[in-house]
Amino acid sequence: MEKVMKGNLPVAIIGGGPVGLAAAAHLVQKGESFILFEAGATVASNILEWGHVKMFSPWQYNIDRASRELLEKSGWVSPNENLLPTGQELVEEYLLPLSQVKEMNDNIILNAIIVGIARKGLDKLKNAKREDAPFQLYVDIEGETKVFEAKAVIDSSGTWKNPNPALSNGIWTNSERSLNNHIYYGIPNVNKLEDRYRDKNVMVIGSGHSAINALLELVELKVKYPNTTIYWVMRKQNVKEAYGGQENDGLQARGELGTKIQRMVELEQIKVLTPFYIHNLKGENGKISVTGNHNFDEVLIHDIDELIVSTGFRPDISFLNEVRLNLDPAVESVEALAPLIDPNIHSCGTVRPHGEEELRQPEKNFYIVGMKSYGRAPTFLLATGYEQVRSVVAYLTGDIVGAKEVHLELPETGVCSTNIESNCCSTETKPMQIESDSCCTPKPIPLKIEINKKDNSCCS
Ligand SMILES: Cc1cc2nc3c(=O)[nH]c(=O)nc-3n(C[C@H](O)[C@H](O)[C@H](O)COP(=O)(O)OP(=O)(O)OC[C@H]3O[C@@H](n4cnc5c(N)ncnc54)[C@H](O)[C@@H]3O)c2cc1C
């Protein structure tokens, strides 16, 4: 077998989410030593932040093969393959028991935050004997920065801790930061936060599954507290684009999210503002005012009590400054993956199987996997990550043939074949209503909106 990694140092894994733990399980199976650093107080701490959300893929897609084998040896019984776990159940019934298997547990360090990685004694610029130098990982543990050495690094630190802001150009402003007490990034547990949202003007920003999950929970709250007003703001030309593949989706639960939200929009439980590009947020008498471009008009929306920003996530590459990386300039994904997942050109969300070869970085024996490998693209599925780490570990442990044989069948999203009209003048769906004399002639909604007309060119 070809010797890919040299020396007796362990392989370092950053992040104890499902993909990092799967990488560890594959290394255990290959008899290779590893050390896993997890920032949280428990494994999968990112998932626990959305633990109340039901996943759209059933257990059969959520369990890694090597992890299952390790678990079964320890007497674990697999959950029913066809059921949909919540995030919390994924952690409690699978990831936590996996991390407690002895071969895993002995090599996991919790509350350990990676703050820097370099080749020993070399900064990014230096070539000399670079590939022979071990990696040094700088890790904050209990207020102290410790240094660990490794012969390879698998970065599976996800993107959850690095959300996108509300502004449509992606810029974080102090003004937005100052409103932090009234903004939730991600998917709030609305049931637990009833006091925060009931009878309030709540605006949800974003068009993905996270936004839809938050909206559906708010609609439930509105049944109990009818004075709750829900606004849904997104950049898409037409809200229909957010509904996804619906009954054509290979994952029934994912398809149903679109169907449910369509129904709520049609029942006017949610006021949709689209296309809407947010330019600024400002605090105003304890409320938030939102400025943006809506259908080519400048509008100002007052009196928003709470914002839920579900505009996606971006990878944190700050601790990788001294590592030679090839990331796509737009998607910030591993470069070779970008053409497969770029939401600008790839509507399907289904990705052909890929492994070590596509994930290879200019820095030998360094890999970005899991959610982080997709950069800003939102379509990552666990099954993809499990196949990624199987292939990477096969390669690192000298099984070059195994590394190349990538197998992955992902359920189709069902959106490739739908012909979504992205035209502001489309007449088919008009749930969003603003008083304006634009060619799309919407009717008014009961909200304090000021319109500063600019341009109707989209309809010319
Ligand atoms: C609400 C929601 C629902 C989803 N539902 C599904 C679904 O149904 N099916 C599906 O296949 N996928 C789903 N996904 C997508 C994806 O599978 C998950 O996001 C999954 O958690 C990604 O796994 P990961 O291991 O790559 O990253 P994460 O789960 O985010 O794990 C990364 C880990 O790294 C740690 N970490 C971060 N930075 C550092 C650092 N500097 N040092 C040390 N540790 C660090 C974090 O604490 C975290 O535990 C969903 C995602 C979301 C947000």
Short mmCIF file of C-alpha atoms and ligand atoms in Angstrom, two decimals:
data_model
loop_
_atom_site.label_atom_id
_atom_site.label_comp_id
_atom_site.label_asym_id
_atom_site.label_seq_id
_atom_site.Cartn_x
_atom_site.Cartn_y
_atom_site.Cartn_z
CA MET A 1 0.00 0.00 0.00
CA GLU A 2 1.13 3.52 -0.81
CA LYS A 3 2.22 5.45 2.27
CA VAL A 4 0.10 8.59 2.13
CA MET A 5 0.68 9.81 5.70
CA LYS A 6 4.03 9.55 7.44
CA GLY A 7 4.85 9.18 11.13
CA ASN A 8 3.00 8.05 14.21
CA LEU A 9 1.07 11.20 14.90
CA PRO A 10 -2.74 10.97 14.94
CA VAL A 11 -5.13 12.37 12.36
CA ALA A 12 -6.78 15.51 13.79
CA ILE A 13 -10.52 16.02 13.31
CA ILE A 14 -12.04 19.46 13.88
CA GLY A 15 -15.63 19.29 15.07
CA GLY A 16 -17.66 16.52 16.65
CA GLY A 17 -20.74 16.87 14.49
CA PRO A 18 -22.13 13.90 12.57
CA VAL A 19 -19.50 14.15 9.84
CA GLY A 20 -16.51 14.57 12.17
CA LEU A 21 -17.68 11.63 14.27
CA ALA A 22 -18.16 9.55 11.12
CA ALA A 23 -14.58 10.39 10.07
CA ALA A 24 -13.41 9.17 13.48
CA ALA A 25 -15.41 5.94 13.15
CA HIS A 26 -13.84 5.24 9.75
CA LEU A 27 -10.37 5.86 11.21
CA VAL A 28 -11.15 3.45 14.07
CA GLN A 29 -12.19 0.82 11.54
CA LYS A 30 -8.90 1.27 9.69
CA GLY A 31 -6.92 1.01 12.93
CA GLU A 32 -5.63 4.57 12.54
CA SER A 33 -5.24 6.86 15.56
CA PHE A 34 -7.11 10.16 15.72
CA ILE A 35 -7.81 13.08 18.02
CA LEU A 36 -11.11 14.95 17.71
CA PHE A 37 -11.59 18.51 18.98
CA GLU A 38 -15.12 19.69 19.67
CA ALA A 39 -15.80 23.31 20.59
CA GLY A 40 -18.97 22.57 22.55
CA ALA A 41 -19.53 20.99 25.93
CA THR A 42 -20.97 17.96 24.18
CA VAL A 43 -20.60 16.44 20.73
CA ALA A 44 -22.92 17.77 18.03
CA SER A 45 -23.39 21.02 19.89
CA ASN A 46 -24.41 22.81 16.70
CA ILE A 47 -27.26 20.38 16.11
CA LEU A 48 -28.50 20.82 19.66
CA GLU A 49 -29.13 24.49 18.80
CA TRP A 50 -31.80 23.32 16.35
CA GLY A 51 -32.70 20.23 18.37
CA HIS A 52 -36.44 21.03 18.28
CA VAL A 53 -36.56 20.87 14.47
CA LYS A 54 -37.71 17.68 12.76
CA MET A 55 -35.26 16.51 10.13
CA PHE A 56 -36.56 15.91 6.62
CA SER A 57 -34.46 12.83 5.98
CA PRO A 58 -35.41 9.60 7.76
CA TRP A 59 -32.93 7.63 9.90
CA GLN A 60 -31.90 5.46 6.95
CA TYR A 61 -30.00 8.43 5.46
CA ASN A 62 -28.71 9.81 8.74
CA ILE A 63 -26.49 7.03 10.02
CA ASP A 64 -22.98 6.48 8.72
CA ARG A 65 -22.03 2.89 7.88
CA ALA A 66 -18.78 2.65 9.90
CA SER A 67 -20.45 4.39 12.84
CA ARG A 68 -23.34 1.93 12.71
CA GLU A 69 -20.92 -1.01 12.78
CA LEU A 70 -19.08 0.39 15.79
CA LEU A 71 -22.32 1.08 17.61
CA GLU A 72 -23.82 -2.32 16.88
CA LYS A 73 -20.75 -4.01 18.35
CA SER A 74 -21.52 -2.17 21.58
CA GLY A 75 -25.12 -3.46 21.66
CA TRP A 76 -26.81 -0.35 20.25
CA VAL A 77 -30.15 -0.85 18.54
CA SER A 78 -30.84 1.25 15.46
CA PRO A 79 -33.92 3.49 15.48
CA ASN A 80 -36.70 2.72 12.99
CA GLU A 81 -35.16 3.50 9.58
CA ASN A 82 -38.30 5.16 8.26
CA LEU A 83 -38.90 7.65 11.06
CA LEU A 84 -37.80 11.27 10.98
CA PRO A 85 -35.77 12.26 14.02
CA THR A 86 -35.60 15.74 15.47
CA GLY A 87 -32.12 17.24 15.78
CA GLN A 88 -32.20 16.37 19.49
CA GLU A 89 -33.10 12.73 18.75
CA LEU A 90 -30.29 12.51 16.20
CA VAL A 91 -27.89 13.51 18.96
CA GLU A 92 -29.40 11.46 21.80
CA GLU A 93 -30.14 8.26 19.90
CA TYR A 94 -27.13 8.17 17.59
CA LEU A 95 -24.33 10.73 17.95
CA LEU A 96 -24.01 10.71 21.74
CA PRO A 97 -23.93 6.89 21.99
CA LEU A 98 -21.42 6.85 19.12
CA SER A 99 -19.14 9.29 20.94
CA GLN A 100 -19.35 7.09 24.05
CA VAL A 101 -18.01 3.96 22.34
CA LYS A 102 -14.63 3.44 24.02
CA GLU A 103 -12.43 3.71 20.92
CA MET A 104 -14.12 7.01 20.15
CA ASN A 105 -14.49 8.50 23.64
CA ASP A 106 -10.81 8.10 24.54
CA ASN A 107 -9.84 10.41 21.68
CA ILE A 108 -12.46 13.16 21.86
CA ILE A 109 -11.64 16.44 23.58
CA LEU A 110 -14.66 18.61 24.43
CA ASN A 111 -14.67 22.38 25.04
CA ALA A 112 -11.70 22.56 22.67
CA ILE A 113 -11.80 25.35 20.09
CA ILE A 114 -9.37 25.30 17.19
CA VAL A 115 -8.00 28.82 16.73
CA GLY A 116 -5.13 28.22 14.29
CA ILE A 117 -3.48 25.56 12.15
CA ALA A 118 -0.04 25.62 10.50
CA ARG A 119 2.69 23.33 9.29
CA LYS A 120 5.27 23.04 12.08
CA GLY A 121 7.66 25.99 11.86
CA LEU A 122 6.31 27.11 8.46
CA ASP A 123 3.93 29.85 7.53
CA LYS A 124 1.78 29.65 4.40
CA LEU A 125 4.51 31.12 2.19
CA LYS A 126 7.25 28.58 2.86
CA ASN A 127 7.75 25.57 0.58
CA ALA A 128 10.83 23.91 2.05
CA LYS A 129 9.98 20.34 3.21
CA ARG A 130 6.42 21.52 3.68
CA GLU A 131 4.83 18.14 3.01
CA ASP A 132 7.07 16.43 5.58
CA ALA A 133 6.24 18.86 8.36
CA PRO A 134 3.49 17.82 10.77
CA PHE A 135 0.47 20.03 11.32
CA GLN A 136 0.29 22.06 14.51
CA LEU A 137 -3.17 22.77 15.84
CA TYR A 138 -3.64 25.63 18.29
CA VAL A 139 -6.52 24.78 20.56
CA ASP A 140 -8.19 26.94 23.23
CA ILE A 141 -9.01 24.69 26.18
CA GLU A 142 -10.21 26.17 29.47
CA GLY A 143 -8.74 29.57 28.68
CA GLU A 144 -5.33 28.22 27.69
CA THR A 145 -4.02 27.76 24.14
CA LYS A 146 -2.47 24.31 23.75
CA VAL A 147 -0.64 22.98 20.71
CA PHE A 148 -1.26 19.50 19.29
CA GLU A 149 0.54 17.85 16.38
CA ALA A 150 -1.09 15.75 13.68
CA LYS A 151 -0.07 14.08 10.43
CA ALA A 152 -3.33 14.97 8.67
CA VAL A 153 -6.29 17.25 9.38
CA ILE A 154 -9.97 16.77 8.59
CA ASP A 155 -11.90 20.01 9.11
CA SER A 156 -15.55 19.16 9.74
CA SER A 157 -16.38 22.25 11.78
CA GLY A 158 -19.59 23.07 9.90
CA THR A 159 -20.90 26.58 9.24
CA TRP A 160 -23.64 26.94 11.86
CA LYS A 161 -21.65 29.29 14.09
CA ASN A 162 -21.16 31.75 11.24
CA PRO A 163 -24.56 32.98 10.03
CA ASN A 164 -25.12 35.40 7.16
CA PRO A 165 -26.52 38.80 8.14
CA ALA A 166 -29.91 40.27 7.17
CA LEU A 167 -28.56 42.67 4.55
CA SER A 168 -28.93 41.28 1.05
CA ASN A 169 -25.36 42.23 0.13
CA GLY A 170 -24.02 40.04 2.93
CA ILE A 171 -22.41 42.86 4.93
CA TRP A 172 -22.48 42.80 8.73
CA THR A 173 -23.13 46.29 10.11
CA ASN A 174 -22.89 47.69 13.63
CA SER A 175 -26.49 48.75 13.25
CA GLU A 176 -27.55 45.12 12.79
CA ARG A 177 -25.30 43.98 15.64
CA SER A 178 -26.82 46.59 17.94
CA LEU A 179 -30.27 45.03 17.39
CA ASN A 180 -29.02 41.66 18.56
CA ASN A 181 -31.63 41.39 21.34
CA HIS A 182 -34.39 41.45 18.74
CA ILE A 183 -32.80 39.26 16.10
CA TYR A 184 -32.58 35.49 16.11
CA TYR A 185 -30.21 33.85 13.63
CA GLY A 186 -31.33 30.35 12.63
CA ILE A 187 -34.52 28.65 13.80
CA PRO A 188 -35.85 29.75 17.19
CA ASN A 189 -37.78 27.30 19.31
CA VAL A 190 -40.96 29.38 19.08
CA ASN A 191 -42.82 27.15 21.58
CA LYS A 192 -40.23 27.91 24.22
CA LEU A 193 -40.03 31.58 23.25
CA GLU A 194 -43.76 32.32 23.18
CA ASP A 195 -43.34 35.50 25.21
CA ARG A 196 -40.86 36.83 22.71
CA TYR A 197 -43.04 36.37 19.63
CA ARG A 198 -46.70 36.33 20.66
CA ASP A 199 -48.83 39.24 19.38
CA LYS A 200 -45.74 40.80 17.83
CA ASN A 201 -44.78 41.90 14.30
CA VAL A 202 -42.28 39.25 13.37
CA MET A 203 -40.32 39.32 10.13
CA VAL A 204 -38.62 36.18 8.83
CA ILE A 205 -35.86 36.73 6.28
CA GLY A 206 -34.76 33.94 3.93
CA SER A 207 -36.29 31.37 1.64
CA GLY A 208 -34.75 28.06 2.66
CA HIS A 209 -35.93 25.24 4.89
CA SER A 210 -34.81 27.04 8.04
CA ALA A 211 -36.98 30.05 7.24
CA ILE A 212 -39.91 27.78 6.39
CA ASN A 213 -39.53 25.86 9.65
CA ALA A 214 -39.54 29.12 11.63
CA LEU A 215 -42.57 30.41 9.70
CA LEU A 216 -44.57 27.24 10.30
CA GLU A 217 -43.90 27.46 14.05
CA LEU A 218 -44.96 31.11 14.04
CA VAL A 219 -48.19 30.21 12.25
CA GLU A 220 -48.95 27.74 15.06
CA LEU A 221 -48.32 30.51 17.59
CA LYS A 222 -50.65 32.79 15.63
CA VAL A 223 -53.48 30.31 16.13
CA LYS A 224 -53.14 30.90 19.90
CA TYR A 225 -52.28 34.58 19.60
CA PRO A 226 -54.05 35.96 16.53
CA ASN A 227 -52.46 39.40 16.86
CA THR A 228 -49.14 37.90 15.87
CA THR A 229 -48.29 39.24 12.42
CA ILE A 230 -45.85 37.31 10.30
CA TYR A 231 -43.91 38.81 7.41
CA TRP A 232 -41.79 36.75 5.07
CA VAL A 233 -39.09 38.60 3.19
CA MET A 234 -36.94 37.00 0.52
CA ARG A 235 -34.92 37.91 -2.56
CA LYS A 236 -36.61 35.39 -4.81
CA GLN A 237 -38.66 36.86 -7.63
CA ASN A 238 -41.63 34.68 -6.80
CA VAL A 239 -42.56 32.95 -3.58
CA LYS A 240 -43.27 29.79 -5.59
CA GLU A 241 -39.54 29.33 -5.95
CA ALA A 242 -39.32 28.77 -2.19
CA TYR A 243 -41.83 25.93 -2.26
CA GLY A 244 -39.29 23.50 -3.73
CA GLY A 245 -40.10 20.15 -5.29
CA GLN A 246 -43.12 19.43 -3.06
CA GLU A 247 -44.67 16.09 -4.09
CA ASN A 248 -41.77 15.48 -6.53
CA ASP A 249 -39.22 15.63 -3.74
CA GLY A 250 -37.51 12.29 -3.02
CA LEU A 251 -37.66 13.16 0.68
CA GLN A 252 -41.35 13.37 1.53
CA ALA A 253 -40.87 15.54 4.62
CA ARG A 254 -38.73 18.04 2.72
CA GLY A 255 -41.39 18.25 0.00
CA GLU A 256 -44.13 18.70 2.58
CA LEU A 257 -42.44 21.77 4.04
CA GLY A 258 -43.07 23.51 0.71
CA THR A 259 -46.66 22.31 0.52
CA LYS A 260 -47.45 23.43 4.07
CA ILE A 261 -45.95 26.87 3.65
CA GLN A 262 -47.74 27.39 0.33
CA ARG A 263 -51.01 26.67 2.09
CA MET A 264 -50.26 29.15 4.87
CA VAL A 265 -49.34 31.83 2.33
CA GLU A 266 -52.54 31.18 0.39
CA LEU A 267 -54.56 31.37 3.61
CA GLU A 268 -52.92 34.76 4.18
CA GLN A 269 -51.47 33.67 7.52
CA ILE A 270 -48.18 35.05 6.29
CA LYS A 271 -47.59 38.28 4.41
CA VAL A 272 -45.00 37.71 1.74
CA LEU A 273 -42.72 40.47 0.50
CA THR A 274 -40.79 39.33 -2.54
CA PRO A 275 -38.52 40.16 -4.24
CA PHE A 276 -37.13 42.18 -1.36
CA TYR A 277 -33.52 43.23 -0.95
CA ILE A 278 -32.76 44.54 2.55
CA HIS A 279 -30.44 47.54 2.56
CA ASN A 280 -30.50 48.61 6.19
CA LEU A 281 -31.86 47.87 9.64
CA LYS A 282 -32.32 50.55 12.25
CA GLY A 283 -33.55 50.68 15.82
CA GLU A 284 -36.52 53.05 16.20
CA ASN A 285 -38.33 53.55 19.53
CA GLY A 286 -37.62 50.01 20.64
CA LYS A 287 -38.69 48.56 17.28
CA ILE A 288 -36.85 47.79 14.08
CA SER A 289 -37.25 49.63 10.81
CA VAL A 290 -36.22 47.83 7.65
CA THR A 291 -35.22 49.61 4.47
CA GLY A 292 -35.01 47.77 1.20
CA ASN A 293 -35.82 47.46 -2.43
CA HIS A 294 -39.11 45.80 -3.15
CA ASN A 295 -40.13 45.32 -6.75
CA PHE A 296 -37.79 48.15 -7.77
CA ASP A 297 -39.25 50.54 -5.20
CA GLU A 298 -37.37 51.79 -2.15
CA VAL A 299 -39.52 50.91 0.85
CA LEU A 300 -39.27 51.51 4.56
CA ILE A 301 -41.04 49.14 6.91
CA HIS A 302 -41.55 50.35 10.49
CA ASP A 303 -42.68 48.69 13.69
CA ILE A 304 -41.06 45.29 13.40
CA ASP A 305 -40.64 43.81 16.88
CA GLU A 306 -38.58 40.77 16.07
CA LEU A 307 -36.48 39.57 13.16
CA ILE A 308 -35.65 35.96 12.42
CA VAL A 309 -32.72 35.88 10.04
CA SER A 310 -32.48 32.57 8.20
CA THR A 311 -30.29 33.70 5.35
CA GLY A 312 -27.87 30.82 5.51
CA PHE A 313 -24.34 30.39 6.75
CA ARG A 314 -20.78 30.89 5.58
CA PRO A 315 -17.63 28.96 6.46
CA ASP A 316 -15.19 30.33 9.05
CA ILE A 317 -11.79 30.14 7.42
CA SER A 318 -10.09 32.53 9.87
CA PHE A 319 -8.25 29.71 11.64
CA LEU A 320 -7.04 28.35 8.29
CA ASN A 321 -4.99 31.41 7.34
CA GLU A 322 -1.71 29.47 7.29
CA VAL A 323 -3.10 26.54 5.34
CA ARG A 324 -3.00 26.47 1.52
CA LEU A 325 -6.59 26.24 0.36
CA ASN A 326 -8.50 26.17 -2.89
CA LEU A 327 -11.97 27.51 -2.29
CA ASP A 328 -14.45 28.71 -4.88
CA PRO A 329 -14.46 32.52 -4.94
CA ALA A 330 -18.26 32.75 -4.93
CA VAL A 331 -19.57 29.71 -3.09
CA GLU A 332 -16.58 29.45 -0.70
CA SER A 333 -16.95 25.71 -1.04
CA VAL A 334 -14.14 23.28 -1.84
CA GLU A 335 -13.37 24.46 -5.37
CA ALA A 336 -14.16 21.25 -7.25
CA LEU A 337 -17.61 21.06 -5.66
CA ALA A 338 -18.75 24.53 -6.68
CA PRO A 339 -20.01 23.64 -10.18
CA LEU A 340 -22.04 20.82 -8.60
CA ILE A 341 -23.70 22.90 -5.89
CA ASP A 342 -23.64 26.58 -6.88
CA PRO A 343 -27.25 27.68 -6.35
CA ASN A 344 -26.86 30.16 -9.24
CA ILE A 345 -26.46 27.37 -11.77
CA HIS A 346 -27.62 24.23 -10.04
CA SER A 347 -31.26 24.12 -9.11
CA CYS A 348 -31.48 20.44 -8.28
CA GLY A 349 -29.64 20.38 -4.99
CA THR A 350 -28.66 16.81 -5.76
CA VAL A 351 -24.96 16.29 -6.17
CA ARG A 352 -23.09 13.55 -7.95
CA PRO A 353 -21.00 11.30 -5.71
CA HIS A 354 -17.64 12.76 -4.84
CA GLY A 355 -14.80 11.91 -2.53
CA GLU A 356 -11.16 12.46 -1.68
CA GLU A 357 -10.11 13.51 -5.16
CA GLU A 358 -12.59 16.39 -5.36
CA LEU A 359 -11.94 17.37 -1.75
CA ARG A 360 -8.14 17.41 -2.05
CA GLN A 361 -6.51 20.74 -1.12
CA PRO A 362 -3.16 22.17 -2.21
CA GLU A 363 -2.11 21.51 1.42
CA LYS A 364 -1.33 17.79 1.36
CA ASN A 365 -3.32 15.72 3.88
CA PHE A 366 -5.65 18.57 4.74
CA TYR A 367 -9.37 18.22 3.94
CA ILE A 368 -12.52 20.25 4.46
CA VAL A 369 -15.56 17.98 4.67
CA GLY A 370 -19.21 18.04 5.72
CA MET A 371 -21.35 21.16 5.73
CA LYS A 372 -18.24 23.34 5.54
CA SER A 373 -17.13 21.72 2.27
CA TYR A 374 -20.27 23.24 0.67
CA GLY A 375 -19.28 26.75 1.75
CA ARG A 376 -22.30 29.02 1.42
CA ALA A 377 -24.40 26.51 -0.56
CA PRO A 378 -27.35 25.31 1.52
CA THR A 379 -28.01 21.88 0.03
CA PHE A 380 -25.70 19.65 2.07
CA LEU A 381 -27.00 16.27 3.22
CA LEU A 382 -25.47 14.00 5.85
CA ALA A 383 -25.29 11.08 3.43
CA THR A 384 -22.96 13.19 1.26
CA GLY A 385 -20.68 13.92 4.22
CA TYR A 386 -20.52 10.27 5.25
CA GLU A 387 -19.36 9.25 1.78
CA GLN A 388 -16.85 12.12 1.74
CA VAL A 389 -15.15 10.97 4.94
CA ARG A 390 -15.24 7.30 3.96
CA SER A 391 -13.32 8.20 0.81
CA VAL A 392 -10.89 10.61 2.54
CA VAL A 393 -10.06 8.09 5.28
CA ALA A 394 -9.63 5.31 2.71
CA TYR A 395 -7.12 7.50 0.86
CA LEU A 396 -5.24 8.62 3.97
CA THR A 397 -4.87 5.02 5.08
CA GLY A 398 -3.54 3.88 1.72
CA ASP A 399 -6.69 2.37 0.18
CA ILE A 400 -6.45 4.39 -3.02
CA VAL A 401 -8.87 2.16 -4.95
CA GLY A 402 -11.47 2.33 -2.18
CA ALA A 403 -11.08 6.10 -2.06
CA LYS A 404 -11.93 6.41 -5.74
CA GLU A 405 -15.01 4.20 -5.62
CA VAL A 406 -17.55 6.71 -4.45
CA HIS A 407 -21.13 5.56 -4.14
CA LEU A 408 -23.92 7.85 -3.22
CA GLU A 409 -27.56 7.92 -4.07
CA LEU A 410 -29.30 10.99 -2.79
CA PRO A 411 -33.03 11.55 -2.88
CA GLU A 412 -33.89 14.08 -5.60
CA THR A 413 -35.21 17.43 -4.45
CA GLY A 414 -37.68 17.37 -7.30
CA VAL A 415 -37.09 20.98 -8.29
CA CYS A 416 -35.04 20.35 -11.42
CA SER A 417 -38.07 19.71 -13.53
CA THR A 418 -40.36 22.43 -12.21
CA ASN A 419 -40.43 25.49 -14.35
CA ILE A 420 -40.43 28.31 -11.86
CA GLU A 421 -41.33 31.67 -13.26
CA SER A 422 -38.96 34.34 -12.00
CA ASN A 423 -40.76 37.34 -13.29
CA CYS A 424 -42.06 40.12 -11.11
CA CYS A 425 -44.97 40.58 -13.49
CA SER A 426 -46.07 36.97 -13.27
CA THR A 427 -49.76 36.88 -12.44
CA GLU A 428 -50.05 33.34 -11.14
CA THR A 429 -49.07 33.85 -7.49
CA LYS A 430 -49.56 37.20 -5.84
CA PRO A 431 -49.60 36.67 -2.11
CA MET A 432 -47.45 39.70 -1.34
CA GLN A 433 -49.28 42.92 -1.43
CA ILE A 434 -48.00 46.46 -1.27
CA GLU A 435 -49.74 49.59 -2.24
CA SER A 436 -47.93 50.88 -5.24
CA ASP A 437 -48.63 51.73 -8.82
CA SER A 438 -46.06 49.30 -10.13
CA CYS A 439 -47.11 47.14 -13.07
CA CYS A 440 -47.56 44.19 -10.75
CA THR A 441 -50.48 46.05 -9.12
CA PRO A 442 -50.54 44.56 -5.66
CA LYS A 443 -53.16 45.44 -3.07
CA PRO A 444 -52.31 46.98 0.33
CA ILE A 445 -51.25 45.15 3.46
CA PRO A 446 -51.88 46.54 6.93
CA LEU A 447 -48.32 47.51 7.70
CA LYS A 448 -46.55 50.81 7.98
CA ILE A 449 -44.63 50.85 4.74
CA GLU A 450 -43.31 53.91 2.99
CA ILE A 451 -42.61 53.54 -0.70
CA ASN A 452 -40.16 55.66 -2.55
CA LYS A 453 -40.73 54.71 -6.21
CA LYS A 454 -37.63 54.34 -8.26
CA ASP A 455 -37.92 52.19 -11.27
CA ASN A 456 -40.34 49.84 -12.96
CA SER A 457 -37.95 48.60 -15.58
CA CYS A 458 -38.50 44.93 -14.77
CA CYS A 459 -41.93 45.19 -16.30
CA SER A 460 -41.12 47.31 -19.30
C1 LIG B 1 -32.22 22.93 10.73
C2 LIG B 1 -31.43 21.98 9.90
C3 LIG B 1 -32.01 20.80 9.48
C4 LIG B 1 -31.28 19.89 8.72
N1 LIG B 1 -31.89 18.73 8.34
C5 LIG B 1 -31.18 17.84 7.63
C6 LIG B 1 -31.79 16.60 7.23
O1 LIG B 1 -32.96 16.33 7.49
N2 LIG B 1 -31.03 15.71 6.55
C7 LIG B 1 -29.73 15.95 6.23
O2 LIG B 1 -29.09 15.09 5.63
N3 LIG B 1 -29.14 17.13 6.55
C8 LIG B 1 -29.82 18.07 7.24
N4 LIG B 1 -29.23 19.26 7.58
C9 LIG B 1 -27.91 19.61 7.01
C10 LIG B 1 -26.67 18.99 7.68
O3 LIG B 1 -26.72 17.61 7.58
C11 LIG B 1 -26.44 19.42 9.10
O4 LIG B 1 -26.19 20.81 9.13
C12 LIG B 1 -25.27 18.71 9.81
O5 LIG B 1 -25.27 19.12 11.15
C13 LIG B 1 -23.91 18.99 9.18
O6 LIG B 1 -22.95 18.20 9.85
P1 LIG B 1 -21.43 18.63 10.04
O7 LIG B 1 -20.81 17.55 10.90
O8 LIG B 1 -20.82 18.93 8.75
O9 LIG B 1 -21.46 20.02 10.85
P2 LIG B 1 -22.07 20.39 12.27
O10 LIG B 1 -23.17 19.47 12.66
O11 LIG B 1 -22.36 21.82 12.23
O12 LIG B 1 -20.88 20.07 13.27
C14 LIG B 1 -19.74 20.88 13.35
C15 LIG B 1 -19.14 20.74 14.75
O13 LIG B 1 -17.89 21.44 14.77
C16 LIG B 1 -17.77 22.15 15.99
N5 LIG B 1 -16.87 23.28 15.75
C17 LIG B 1 -17.11 24.40 15.02
N6 LIG B 1 -16.03 25.21 15.01
C18 LIG B 1 -15.08 24.57 15.75
C19 LIG B 1 -13.76 24.91 16.12
N7 LIG B 1 -13.16 26.04 15.71
N8 LIG B 1 -13.06 24.05 16.91
C20 LIG B 1 -13.64 22.88 17.32
N9 LIG B 1 -14.90 22.52 16.98
C21 LIG B 1 -15.61 23.35 16.21
C22 LIG B 1 -19.21 22.56 16.32
O14 LIG B 1 -19.34 22.81 17.68
C23 LIG B 1 -20.01 21.37 15.82
O15 LIG B 1 -20.27 20.42 16.83
C24 LIG B 1 -29.94 20.18 8.35
C25 LIG B 1 -29.36 21.37 8.78
C26 LIG B 1 -30.09 22.27 9.54
C27 LIG B 1 -29.42 23.55 9.99
#
